[in-house]
Amino acid sequence: ESQKQYLSGFTYGADVARAVRKLPILSGAANAGSTVAIGGGNRVDKQAVQAPSSPEQAAYEAQQRVIASGKKLSREELAKQKKNPLDLWGEISHRAQQNVFPKGDDVFLTKFQGLFFVAPAQNAFMCRMRIPGGELHAYQLEGIADLSEVSAGDYIDVTTRANLQLREIPANQGMNILYGLRELGVVCLGSGGDNIRNVTASPLSGIDPDELIETLPIAKRMHHYILNHREMYGLPRKFNIAFDGGGRISALDDTNDIGFHAVRVPEAHADQRTPMGIYFQLTLGGITGHSDFARDTGVLVTPDEALEVAGAIVRVFLENGDRTDRKRARLKYVLDEWGFEKFLTEVEKSLGKELRRVDRTRWERPEIEDRLAHIDVHAQAQTGKNYIGIVLPVGRMTADQARGLARLSRRFGSGRVRLTVWQNLLLTDIADDDLPEVQQSIRKLGLDYAASNLRAGLVACTGSAGCKFAGADTKRHAMQVAEYLEEWLTLDTPINIHVTGCHHSCAQHYIGDIGMIATKVEVGDDMVEGYHVHVGGGWGKDQGIGQLLFTGVPADEVAPLLRGLLTAYLQQRGSKEEFFVQ
Ligand code: SF4
C-alpha cells in the first residue's frame, strides 16, 4: 500500500516519508512568537496578543469573550484553541507515514483538511473535496477516478452540495489523496469541520436558456475568497453559501445559511441606488435540519457586491455565533436571538456601508424551476448544443464510469462536467448530431440518462455504510424503496424521496415530498433499522417543512407503506401539494 504511485508519479513510501520526517509538527504552540496575519490583513506580533492558537484573531477574541462571560467553550472550541486545525498538514503527514488514524480531538481537527475518520462505520478515511459551483474538468474527474482506485474504494460519491467524496481510504493513503487532489487543482481545505462548505451555484449556469444571471463564476470567486481569507476558517460551526441564477435547476439556496437568488428589478427608482437590472435577493439562516429555511432580508445586492457582503455576514457570525453549545452554533440562532435588523446593522458596520433595502413590490422573482431538468437530454441556450443529465443511483459512480464520462465530455462536449445538488452529473455542450452516440455510450457504461419520476428525485445521505451518526443504511434502503415502488406504481409527476440517516439531515428529509429519517425500531425482542416518515416538504416556490406522518416504521415496511400513500395520492389528488400537505 505504502508504495503506491499517485498522480505525479511520486512514490509515497520512500520519498514522501523521508520528506515528512524532516517536517516539524506544526501547532499553535510551535508557532508561538511568530508573526501572523490576522483578519483584515493587519499584522501583529503573536506574543503581543498572547499567542492565540485559534485559526484567527477574531475567533480567538470570540472565544475569550465566552470565557470572560463565565461560560464554558464547547469541546470542539477547546480543541481548536489547543491546536490550530489549519496547521495540521505536517502532523497528518506524520500519521500517514506511521499508518495510523487520528484519535480523540484530532479526528475533529483533521476534518479541516478534508479527511474524515469515519469509524466505526468504516475503519477508514473519507475525503471530501471542494468543487465550487459543481463544475470540474474532465482531467480532474479522471484523476479523481485514478486516485479512488489507487488509494480509496474504487468509486466516487456525488453529495447534496454538488461535491465529491472518496471513501474507504486507508490510514497511509489519506495524504496521497490530498497530494493527488492538489496536483489536480482540487482543494479540500475547509470541506469539513467548522468551515464554509462547498459553494454551490445553478448547475446550468451559462447554458440555461431561462436563467437571469450566470452564477458559476461568482461561486468560483466566492470559493477563492474563502481560501484566501484565513479568518473565514474561524467559525463557530459549519456554514453554507449558495448562488441561484433563477433558472431551471434549483441550487436549493433557501436551505443555505446565505442564499443569493437572482431577481429582476424592472424599473429604476428615484433613490438612484437601485437601477433596473438583475440583483440577488439576500436570504439568511437556512438550516432545514432545524426546520428553518433561509428567510428574506429585504436586501438586494448586485453580483459585484455579493462577495464582500457574504464576507461581512460570515465575520459577524464568526464574532457572535454560539461557541458553547454545538446545537445552537449556527447562523439561524444568532438571527433568532437578535432579529434581522440588528444582524443587518452589524453587517453594515463590518462592510462600512449601508445595504440596499428594496421594497418587495419593486422586484420580480421568476419561478421557472423544472424538477426534471437535471436528468435526460435538454437543449441549451446555445443553438445546436445540448446537455445530458445522467442518473447516478443515490449519487455513486464507479471509477470506470467516471473515467468513461470524462472521456465522453472531452470527445463530444466542452471537456468539463457539472454536478448538481440532486447528486447527479451533467455532460454539457453535446452537438445535436452526436446525441445518439453519446446516449448509447452512457448506457454502455452501465448508467442511464432517463429516470422515473421517482428515481429522478431520490436523494440519500451516506448512511450506516460510511457514517457513524447513521441510524440506518440509507443508500441501500433508498434504492430498495425506489425499486419496489417502480414495480407497483407509475407516477406522472416528480415525487422527491429524501432519505437521511440522522438529525444532521444531509439528505434534507424535511424538504422532500416524502422525507425519511432513520431511527431504531423495536420489533419483538430486537431493535431494527427503521424510519420516521415526513410528507409535504418542498423548496423554492413550494417551500415547506415536511410534517411527521408515521413514526418508527421498520425499514422493510417503508416501501409498502409508501405504496399505499402514493396510491391514495394518485386516486384522490387535487394537487400534489394539497394531498401531501393536508
Ligand atoms: Fe451521516 Fe447523519 Fe449526514 Fe447521514 S445525515 S451522512 S447519517 S451525518
Coordinates of C-alpha atoms in Angstrom, one line a residue, residues 177-552:
I177 CA -5.3 11.6 -1.8
L178 CA -4.6 15.2 -0.6
Y179 CA -1.4 15.4 -2.6
G180 CA -3.0 14.0 -5.7
L181 CA -6.0 16.3 -5.5
R182 CA -3.9 19.3 -5.0
E183 CA -2.0 18.4 -8.2
L184 CA -5.3 18.2 -10.0
G185 CA -6.2 21.7 -8.7
V186 CA -8.8 20.4 -6.2
V187 CA -8.5 21.8 -2.7
C188 CA -10.1 20.2 0.4
L189 CA -9.2 22.8 3.0
G190 CA -12.4 23.6 5.0
S191 CA -14.6 21.0 3.4
G192 CA -15.3 19.7 6.9
G193 CA -15.1 21.0 10.4
D194 CA -16.3 24.5 11.4
N195 CA -16.0 26.0 7.9
I196 CA -17.7 27.3 4.9
R197 CA -18.6 24.3 2.8
N198 CA -18.5 23.8 -0.9
V199 CA -20.1 26.9 -2.5
T200 CA -22.9 25.9 -4.8
A201 CA -24.3 27.5 -7.9
S202 CA -27.0 26.8 -10.5
P203 CA -25.8 23.8 -12.4
L204 CA -26.9 25.2 -15.8
S205 CA -25.1 28.5 -15.3
G206 CA -24.2 29.9 -18.7
I207 CA -26.2 27.3 -20.7
D208 CA -29.7 27.7 -19.3
P209 CA -32.0 29.5 -21.8
D210 CA -34.1 31.0 -19.0
E211 CA -31.6 32.0 -16.2
L212 CA -31.3 35.6 -15.2
I213 CA -27.6 35.5 -14.5
E214 CA -24.6 33.2 -14.6
T215 CA -23.7 32.1 -11.1
L216 CA -20.8 29.7 -11.7
P217 CA -18.2 32.5 -12.0
I218 CA -19.5 34.1 -8.8
A219 CA -19.4 30.8 -6.9
K220 CA -15.9 30.2 -8.0
R221 CA -14.8 33.7 -6.9
M222 CA -16.5 33.1 -3.5
H223 CA -14.6 29.8 -3.2
H224 CA -11.2 31.6 -3.8
Y225 CA -12.2 34.4 -1.5
I226 CA -12.8 31.8 1.3
L227 CA -9.5 30.0 0.5
N228 CA -7.6 33.3 0.7
H229 CA -9.2 34.8 3.7
R230 CA -7.8 32.9 6.6
E231 CA -10.2 34.4 9.1
M232 CA -13.1 32.6 7.2
Y233 CA -11.8 29.4 8.9
G234 CA -12.5 30.5 12.5
L235 CA -16.3 29.9 12.6
P236 CA -18.3 28.5 15.5
R237 CA -19.8 25.9 13.2
K238 CA -20.2 24.9 9.6
F239 CA -21.7 27.4 7.1
N240 CA -23.3 27.1 3.6
I241 CA -23.5 29.6 0.8
A242 CA -25.4 29.1 -2.5
F243 CA -26.0 31.2 -5.6
D244 CA -29.1 30.5 -7.7
G245 CA -29.4 32.2 -11.1
G246 CA -33.1 31.8 -11.3
G247 CA -33.1 29.1 -13.9
R248 CA -34.4 25.6 -14.4
I249 CA -32.4 23.6 -11.9
S250 CA -32.5 24.9 -8.3
A251 CA -29.4 25.3 -6.3
L252 CA -31.6 24.9 -3.2
D253 CA -30.4 28.3 -2.0
D254 CA -33.2 28.5 0.6
T255 CA -31.6 25.7 2.6
N256 CA -28.3 27.6 3.0
D257 CA -27.0 30.0 5.7
I258 CA -26.6 32.6 2.9
G259 CA -28.8 32.2 -0.1
F260 CA -28.3 34.5 -3.1
H261 CA -31.3 34.2 -5.5
A262 CA -31.4 36.1 -8.8
V263 CA -34.3 38.6 -9.2
R264 CA -35.2 41.3 -11.7
V265 CA -35.8 45.0 -10.9
P266 CA -37.8 46.0 -13.9
E267 CA -37.8 49.8 -13.3
A268 CA -35.4 52.3 -11.9
H269 CA -36.2 54.0 -8.7
A270 CA -35.9 57.6 -7.6
D271 CA -33.4 56.6 -4.9
Q272 CA -30.7 56.2 -7.6
R273 CA -29.3 53.2 -5.7
T274 CA -31.3 50.6 -7.5
P275 CA -31.2 50.9 -11.3
M276 CA -33.2 48.4 -13.2
G277 CA -31.4 45.2 -13.7
I278 CA -30.5 41.8 -12.2
Y279 CA -29.8 41.6 -8.5
F280 CA -29.5 38.9 -5.9
Q281 CA -32.2 38.6 -3.2
L282 CA -30.3 38.0 0.1
T283 CA -31.8 35.3 2.3
L284 CA -30.2 34.2 5.6
G285 CA -30.4 31.4 8.2
G286 CA -31.4 28.3 6.2
I287 CA -30.9 25.1 8.1
T288 CA -33.7 22.6 7.2
G289 CA -32.3 20.0 9.6
H290 CA -33.6 22.6 12.3
S291 CA -36.8 23.1 10.3
D292 CA -35.9 26.5 9.0
F293 CA -35.5 27.9 5.5
A294 CA -33.3 30.9 4.7
R295 CA -35.5 34.0 5.3
D296 CA -35.8 37.1 3.1
T297 CA -33.8 40.1 4.5
G298 CA -35.4 42.7 2.3
V299 CA -31.9 43.4 0.9
L300 CA -30.8 43.2 -2.8
V301 CA -27.2 43.0 -3.7
T302 CA -25.6 43.4 -7.2
P303 CA -23.5 40.4 -8.4
D304 CA -20.4 42.6 -7.9
E305 CA -21.3 43.2 -4.2
A306 CA -22.1 39.6 -3.3
L307 CA -18.7 38.5 -2.2
E308 CA -18.0 41.4 0.1
V309 CA -21.5 41.1 1.6
A310 CA -21.0 37.4 2.2
G311 CA -17.7 38.1 3.8
A312 CA -19.2 40.6 6.2
I313 CA -22.0 38.3 7.1
V314 CA -19.5 35.5 7.8
R315 CA -17.5 37.9 10.0
V316 CA -20.5 38.9 12.1
F317 CA -21.4 35.3 12.6
L318 CA -17.8 34.4 13.4
E319 CA -17.8 37.1 16.2
N320 CA -21.2 36.4 17.6
G321 CA -22.1 32.7 17.0
D322 CA -22.6 30.4 19.9
R323 CA -19.3 28.7 20.9
T324 CA -20.7 26.9 24.0
D325 CA -23.4 24.7 22.5
R326 CA -22.9 23.0 19.2
K327 CA -26.6 22.5 18.6
R328 CA -27.1 26.3 18.7
A329 CA -23.9 27.3 16.9
R330 CA -25.4 28.0 13.5
L331 CA -26.3 31.4 12.0
K332 CA -30.0 30.8 12.5
Y333 CA -29.7 31.1 16.2
V334 CA -27.9 34.4 16.0
L335 CA -30.7 35.6 13.8
D336 CA -33.4 34.2 16.1
E337 CA -31.8 35.9 19.1
W338 CA -31.1 39.3 17.5
G339 CA -33.7 39.6 14.9
F340 CA -32.8 40.5 11.3
E341 CA -32.5 44.3 11.7
K342 CA -29.8 44.1 14.4
F343 CA -27.9 41.5 12.4
L344 CA -28.0 43.5 9.2
T345 CA -26.9 46.6 11.1
E346 CA -23.8 44.7 12.3
V347 CA -23.2 43.5 8.8
E348 CA -23.3 47.1 7.6
K349 CA -20.8 48.1 10.3
S350 CA -18.5 45.4 9.1
L351 CA -19.0 46.4 5.5
G352 CA -18.6 50.1 6.2
K353 CA -21.7 50.9 4.1
E354 CA -25.4 50.5 4.0
L355 CA -27.1 47.5 2.5
R356 CA -29.6 48.2 -0.3
R357 CA -33.1 47.6 1.2
V358 CA -35.6 47.3 -1.6
D359 CA -39.4 47.0 -1.2
R360 CA -40.7 43.6 -2.3
T361 CA -43.1 45.3 -4.7
R362 CA -40.2 46.6 -6.8
W363 CA -38.7 43.3 -7.9
E364 CA -39.7 40.1 -9.6
R365 CA -38.6 36.6 -8.9
P366 CA -39.4 34.3 -11.9
E367 CA -40.2 30.8 -10.7
I368 CA -39.4 28.5 -13.7
E369 CA -37.8 25.6 -12.0
D370 CA -38.3 22.3 -13.8
R371 CA -37.9 19.4 -11.3
L372 CA -36.9 17.0 -14.1
A373 CA -34.3 19.3 -15.8
H374 CA -31.4 17.6 -14.1
I375 CA -31.9 14.3 -16.0
D376 CA -32.2 13.4 -19.6
V377 CA -31.4 15.4 -22.8
H378 CA -32.2 19.2 -22.9
A379 CA -31.4 21.9 -25.4
Q380 CA -29.0 24.6 -24.1
A381 CA -29.2 28.3 -24.7
Q382 CA -26.5 27.8 -27.4
T383 CA -28.1 26.7 -30.7
G384 CA -27.4 23.1 -31.6
K385 CA -26.0 22.2 -28.2
N386 CA -27.4 20.1 -25.5
Y387 CA -26.7 18.8 -22.1
I388 CA -27.4 15.3 -20.8
G389 CA -28.3 14.8 -17.1
I390 CA -27.0 11.4 -16.1
V391 CA -28.6 9.4 -13.3
L392 CA -26.2 8.3 -10.6
P393 CA -28.0 5.8 -8.4
V394 CA -28.1 7.6 -4.9
G395 CA -25.1 9.7 -6.1
R396 CA -22.5 6.9 -6.7
M397 CA -20.4 6.1 -9.8
T398 CA -17.5 3.7 -10.2
A399 CA -14.0 4.8 -11.1
D400 CA -14.5 3.3 -14.6
Q401 CA -17.8 5.1 -15.1
A402 CA -16.2 8.4 -14.0
R403 CA -13.4 7.9 -16.5
G404 CA -15.9 7.0 -19.2
L405 CA -18.0 10.1 -18.5
A406 CA -14.8 12.3 -18.6
R407 CA -13.9 10.8 -22.0
L408 CA -17.3 11.5 -23.4
S409 CA -17.1 15.0 -22.1
R410 CA -13.7 15.6 -23.8
R411 CA -14.6 13.9 -27.1
F412 CA -18.1 15.3 -27.6
G413 CA -18.5 18.1 -25.1
S414 CA -16.6 21.0 -23.6
G415 CA -14.2 18.9 -21.6
R416 CA -16.0 19.8 -18.4
V417 CA -18.7 18.2 -16.3
R418 CA -21.1 19.6 -13.8
L419 CA -22.5 18.2 -10.6
T420 CA -25.9 19.0 -9.1
V421 CA -27.3 19.1 -5.6
W422 CA -29.5 16.3 -6.8
Q423 CA -26.5 14.0 -6.6
N424 CA -26.1 13.6 -10.4
L425 CA -23.8 14.8 -13.2
L426 CA -24.4 16.7 -16.4
L427 CA -22.5 16.4 -19.7
T428 CA -22.7 19.7 -21.5
D429 CA -22.2 21.2 -25.0
I430 CA -23.1 18.0 -26.9
A431 CA -24.0 18.7 -30.5
D432 CA -27.4 17.6 -31.9
D433 CA -25.7 15.1 -34.3
D434 CA -23.6 13.5 -31.5
L435 CA -26.5 12.8 -29.2
P436 CA -27.3 9.3 -30.3
E437 CA -23.7 8.1 -29.9
V438 CA -23.3 9.8 -26.5
Q439 CA -26.6 8.4 -25.2
Q440 CA -25.5 4.9 -26.3
S441 CA -22.1 5.3 -24.7
I442 CA -23.7 6.3 -21.4
R443 CA -25.7 3.1 -21.4
K444 CA -22.6 1.1 -22.2
L445 CA -21.1 2.5 -19.0
G446 CA -23.9 0.9 -17.1
L447 CA -25.5 4.3 -16.5
D448 CA -28.7 6.0 -17.7
Y449 CA -29.9 9.4 -18.6
A450 CA -33.6 8.5 -18.2
A451 CA -35.3 8.0 -14.8
S452 CA -38.7 7.5 -13.5
N453 CA -40.4 10.4 -11.7
L454 CA -39.5 8.6 -8.5
R455 CA -35.8 7.9 -9.3
A456 CA -35.1 11.4 -10.5
G457 CA -35.8 12.9 -7.1
L458 CA -34.3 10.1 -5.0
V459 CA -31.7 11.5 -2.5
A460 CA -29.9 9.6 0.2
C461 CA -27.1 10.5 2.6
T462 CA -24.2 8.2 3.2
G463 CA -25.9 6.2 5.9
S464 CA -24.5 3.5 8.1
A465 CA -22.3 2.1 5.4
G466 CA -20.0 5.0 5.9
C467 CA -21.2 7.4 8.6
K468 CA -21.0 6.8 12.4
F469 CA -24.1 9.0 13.0
A470 CA -26.4 7.0 10.8
G471 CA -29.3 5.0 12.3
A472 CA -29.8 3.0 9.1
D473 CA -28.3 2.0 5.7
T474 CA -29.9 4.9 3.9
K475 CA -28.5 4.4 0.4
R476 CA -29.5 0.8 0.3
H477 CA -32.9 1.4 1.7
A478 CA -33.5 4.3 -0.7
M479 CA -32.7 2.0 -3.7
Q480 CA -34.9 -0.7 -2.3
V481 CA -37.8 1.7 -1.9
A482 CA -37.4 3.0 -5.4
E483 CA -37.2 -0.4 -6.9
Y484 CA -40.3 -1.6 -5.1
L485 CA -42.3 1.5 -5.9
E486 CA -41.3 1.4 -9.6
E487 CA -42.6 -2.1 -9.8
W488 CA -46.0 -1.1 -8.4
L489 CA -46.6 2.5 -9.5
T490 CA -46.2 4.8 -12.4
L491 CA -46.1 8.4 -11.4
D492 CA -46.8 11.2 -13.9
T493 CA -45.3 13.9 -11.7
P494 CA -41.9 14.1 -9.9
I495 CA -42.1 12.9 -6.3
N496 CA -38.9 13.5 -4.3
I497 CA -37.9 11.0 -1.7
H498 CA -35.1 12.1 0.7
V499 CA -33.6 9.5 3.0
T500 CA -31.4 10.8 5.8
G501 CA -29.5 8.8 8.4
C502 CA -29.7 11.2 11.4
H503 CA -30.7 14.7 12.6
H504 CA -27.9 16.3 10.7
S505 CA -30.2 15.8 7.7
C506 CA -27.5 15.7 5.0
A507 CA -30.2 14.4 2.6
Q508 CA -32.6 17.2 3.8
H509 CA -35.5 15.0 4.6
Y510 CA -37.7 17.9 5.6
I511 CA -37.9 19.3 2.1
G512 CA -38.8 16.0 0.3
D513 CA -42.3 15.3 -0.8
I514 CA -41.5 12.3 1.3
G515 CA -38.7 12.5 3.8
M516 CA -37.4 9.6 5.8
I517 CA -35.1 10.0 8.9
A518 CA -33.5 6.9 10.4
T519 CA -34.4 5.6 13.8
K520 CA -34.1 2.3 15.7
V521 CA -37.4 0.4 16.0
E522 CA -38.3 -2.3 18.4
V523 CA -39.6 -5.5 16.7
G524 CA -40.2 -8.3 19.2
D525 CA -37.0 -8.6 21.2
D526 CA -34.9 -6.9 18.6
M527 CA -34.0 -3.4 17.6
V528 CA -34.0 -3.0 13.9
E529 CA -33.3 -0.1 11.5
G530 CA -36.3 2.0 10.6
Y531 CA -37.6 5.4 9.7
H532 CA -39.8 8.2 10.7
V533 CA -41.7 9.3 7.6
H534 CA -42.4 13.0 6.8
V535 CA -44.6 14.2 4.0
G536 CA -45.3 17.5 2.2
G537 CA -41.9 19.2 2.2
G538 CA -40.7 21.5 -0.6
W539 CA -38.3 24.3 -1.6
G540 CA -38.4 27.4 -3.7
K541 CA -41.9 28.4 -4.6
D542 CA -43.2 25.2 -2.9
Q543 CA -41.2 25.8 0.2
G544 CA -42.4 23.8 3.2
I545 CA -41.2 21.7 6.1
G546 CA -42.5 18.1 5.8
Q547 CA -44.9 17.0 8.5
L548 CA -44.3 13.9 10.5
L549 CA -46.9 11.3 9.4
F550 CA -45.5 7.9 10.5
T551 CA -43.1 7.1 13.3
G552 CA -40.8 4.1 13.8

